[in-house]
XYZ file of C-alpha atoms in Angstrom:
191
model
C 118.483 107.941 158.974
C 120.334 107.799 155.687
C 118.213 109.460 153.026
C 120.429 108.392 150.121
C 123.884 107.025 149.584
C 124.699 109.649 146.971
C 125.263 113.348 147.403
C 123.579 116.104 145.461
C 120.651 118.379 146.115
C 118.711 117.724 149.295
C 115.131 118.797 149.937
C 112.609 118.573 152.735
C 110.787 115.253 152.723
C 107.301 116.814 152.782
C 108.185 118.988 149.779
C 109.687 116.000 147.964
C 106.516 113.952 148.484
C 104.462 116.660 146.780
C 106.984 117.131 143.968
C 106.981 113.398 143.227
C 103.190 113.205 143.321
C 103.155 110.914 146.348
C 101.066 113.424 148.327
C 98.753 116.113 146.931
C 99.750 118.809 149.438
C 102.426 119.445 152.043
C 99.797 119.127 154.762
C 98.838 115.649 153.546
C 102.544 114.784 153.205
C 103.225 115.863 156.795
C 100.262 113.859 157.997
C 101.441 110.701 156.208
C 104.963 111.125 157.593
C 103.745 111.637 161.162
C 101.564 108.513 160.892
C 104.580 106.440 159.873
C 103.291 105.830 156.347
C 106.438 106.977 154.509
C 109.631 104.944 154.169
C 112.843 106.555 152.926
C 115.736 104.298 151.951
C 114.213 101.420 153.919
C 113.563 103.354 157.141
C 110.312 104.849 158.402
C 110.434 108.636 158.226
C 109.314 110.548 161.312
C 110.016 114.205 160.502
C 108.464 116.227 157.673
C 111.516 118.530 157.656
C 113.941 115.641 157.163
C 116.316 116.439 154.299
C 116.454 113.809 151.565
C 118.552 113.486 148.442
C 116.854 114.040 145.098
C 117.332 110.368 144.212
C 116.307 108.928 147.605
C 114.057 105.868 147.273
C 110.714 106.715 148.870
C 107.789 104.370 149.426
C 104.337 105.237 150.729
C 102.246 102.773 152.697
C 99.342 105.115 153.211
C 95.830 103.726 152.851
C 94.440 107.261 153.325
C 96.524 108.594 150.447
C 94.033 107.628 147.763
C 91.123 109.405 149.452
C 90.275 113.105 149.618
C 90.566 112.943 153.409
C 91.661 110.589 156.177
C 88.062 110.502 157.387
C 87.425 107.955 154.642
C 89.268 105.316 156.648
C 86.895 105.832 159.580
C 83.894 105.002 157.413
C 85.658 102.081 155.720
C 86.247 100.616 159.194
C 82.654 101.266 160.273
C 81.077 99.756 157.171
C 83.316 96.712 157.370
C 82.777 96.261 161.114
C 78.981 96.476 160.925
C 78.678 94.716 157.559
C 76.763 97.552 155.893
C 76.743 98.021 152.144
C 75.837 101.360 150.561
C 75.367 99.738 147.137
C 72.263 101.001 145.369
C 71.174 103.337 148.185
C 70.530 107.049 148.461
C 72.585 108.127 151.463
C 72.789 111.252 153.594
C 76.310 112.345 154.606
C 75.923 114.804 157.494
C 78.991 117.002 157.913
C 80.466 116.052 154.547
C 83.336 118.578 154.683
C 85.925 117.596 152.028
C 84.052 114.384 151.301
C 85.967 111.465 152.797
C 82.770 109.626 153.731
C 81.074 110.602 150.469
C 83.972 109.189 148.478
C 83.798 105.814 150.247
C 80.044 105.615 149.696
C 80.445 106.296 145.969
C 83.340 103.843 145.738
C 81.154 101.176 147.315
C 78.255 101.684 144.950
C 75.891 104.230 146.507
C 73.342 105.352 143.942
C 73.266 108.892 145.306
C 74.935 110.740 148.174
C 73.510 113.941 149.629
C 76.580 115.707 151.013
C 75.328 118.153 153.654
C 77.606 120.673 155.308
C 77.048 124.060 156.891
C 80.279 125.274 155.275
C 80.915 126.346 151.704
C 83.465 125.247 149.092
C 84.828 122.375 151.168
C 83.810 119.357 149.090
C 86.696 118.164 146.912
C 86.301 119.002 143.224
C 86.467 115.339 142.215
C 83.305 114.734 144.262
C 81.605 117.968 143.197
C 81.908 116.714 139.633
C 80.639 113.197 140.379
C 77.150 112.596 138.951
C 75.971 110.671 142.033
C 76.820 113.467 144.485
C 74.278 116.120 145.417
C 75.893 118.926 147.388
C 73.913 120.745 150.034
C 76.387 123.462 151.016
C 75.506 126.059 153.606
C 72.779 123.827 155.005
C 72.656 123.431 158.757
C 71.488 119.869 159.349
C 69.002 121.191 161.912
C 67.161 122.760 158.956
C 67.188 119.584 156.825
C 63.893 118.519 155.241
C 62.812 115.670 152.973
C 62.892 118.122 150.052
C 66.673 118.484 150.534
C 67.149 114.764 149.844
C 64.236 114.254 147.435
C 62.385 111.916 149.777
C 63.803 109.306 152.112
C 67.350 107.944 152.358
C 68.389 104.345 152.925
C 71.318 105.209 155.176
C 72.876 108.082 157.098
C 76.548 108.625 157.894
C 77.939 111.414 160.019
C 81.254 112.778 161.231
C 80.301 116.214 162.544
C 82.822 118.359 164.366
C 80.978 121.464 165.492
C 77.564 120.199 166.542
C 76.341 117.481 168.869
C 74.748 114.387 167.372
C 71.857 115.114 169.740
C 71.086 118.125 167.556
C 72.171 116.699 164.197
C 70.437 113.327 164.284
C 66.730 114.151 164.770
C 66.341 115.983 161.421
C 68.507 113.370 159.695
C 66.490 110.494 161.118
C 63.294 112.234 159.993
C 64.361 111.703 156.348
C 65.412 108.063 156.828
C 63.395 105.321 155.167
C 62.101 102.470 157.338
C 64.950 100.014 157.894
C 67.654 102.570 157.123
C 71.016 102.059 158.794
C 73.561 104.570 160.036
C 77.199 105.001 160.985
C 77.834 107.953 163.306
C 81.096 109.072 164.859
C 80.604 110.116 168.471
C 82.705 113.079 169.595
C 83.579 113.066 173.313
C 83.496 116.864 173.529
C 79.772 116.773 172.713
C 78.319 113.442 173.747
C-alpha cells in the first residue's frame, strides 16, 4: 500500500491517527484500523504498525469513533432494531464501564441514566460531568435497591462481562416500572 507519493518523515499509522486527532488513543486507533475503518491514500489500512508519510491523506469511516466506547454501537443497533426510545426516561445501565451505552441513552434524550458498575473510575469524564448521569461506582448490581435509582426506572440496558444475566437481572428488574423495556446483551460464556 502506498502511504504517500512524497518522501519525508514516516510514522506508524496508529501513532499518526492520535497525533492528527482522528483517534483519542493508540488502542482506539488500532481498533479502528483492524476493523477496516481507516483509509490511507485511497486504500483500506490493515496494520497499525504500517508506516505512513507525514502528509499521507487519511480518512476515517468509523461510526464508533465519536463514542467513548465501541459498545455504543451495540445499543444503537438494539434500540433501532426493537424501536425503543429512551427519550424522557430514567434508565438503568447495568455494567456501564466506560459509558458507551450511557452515552447513547443521553444522546437519544434520556432524562436520567443511572450508570451502575462494580468497578471504579471507568466512566469517561465527559459522562461523569453530564448532568443527566448518576454514577453508581463500586455497586454490585446484586446489591441494587430502589434507593440507588431514586424509585423506578422506565428502561434497563445491560452489557455485563463478568456476571451472568441470571444474577444481574433480578435486582435490576425489581426497580423497573410497570411497562419498562430492556435491551440486554447475552454472553455465551454465561448464558
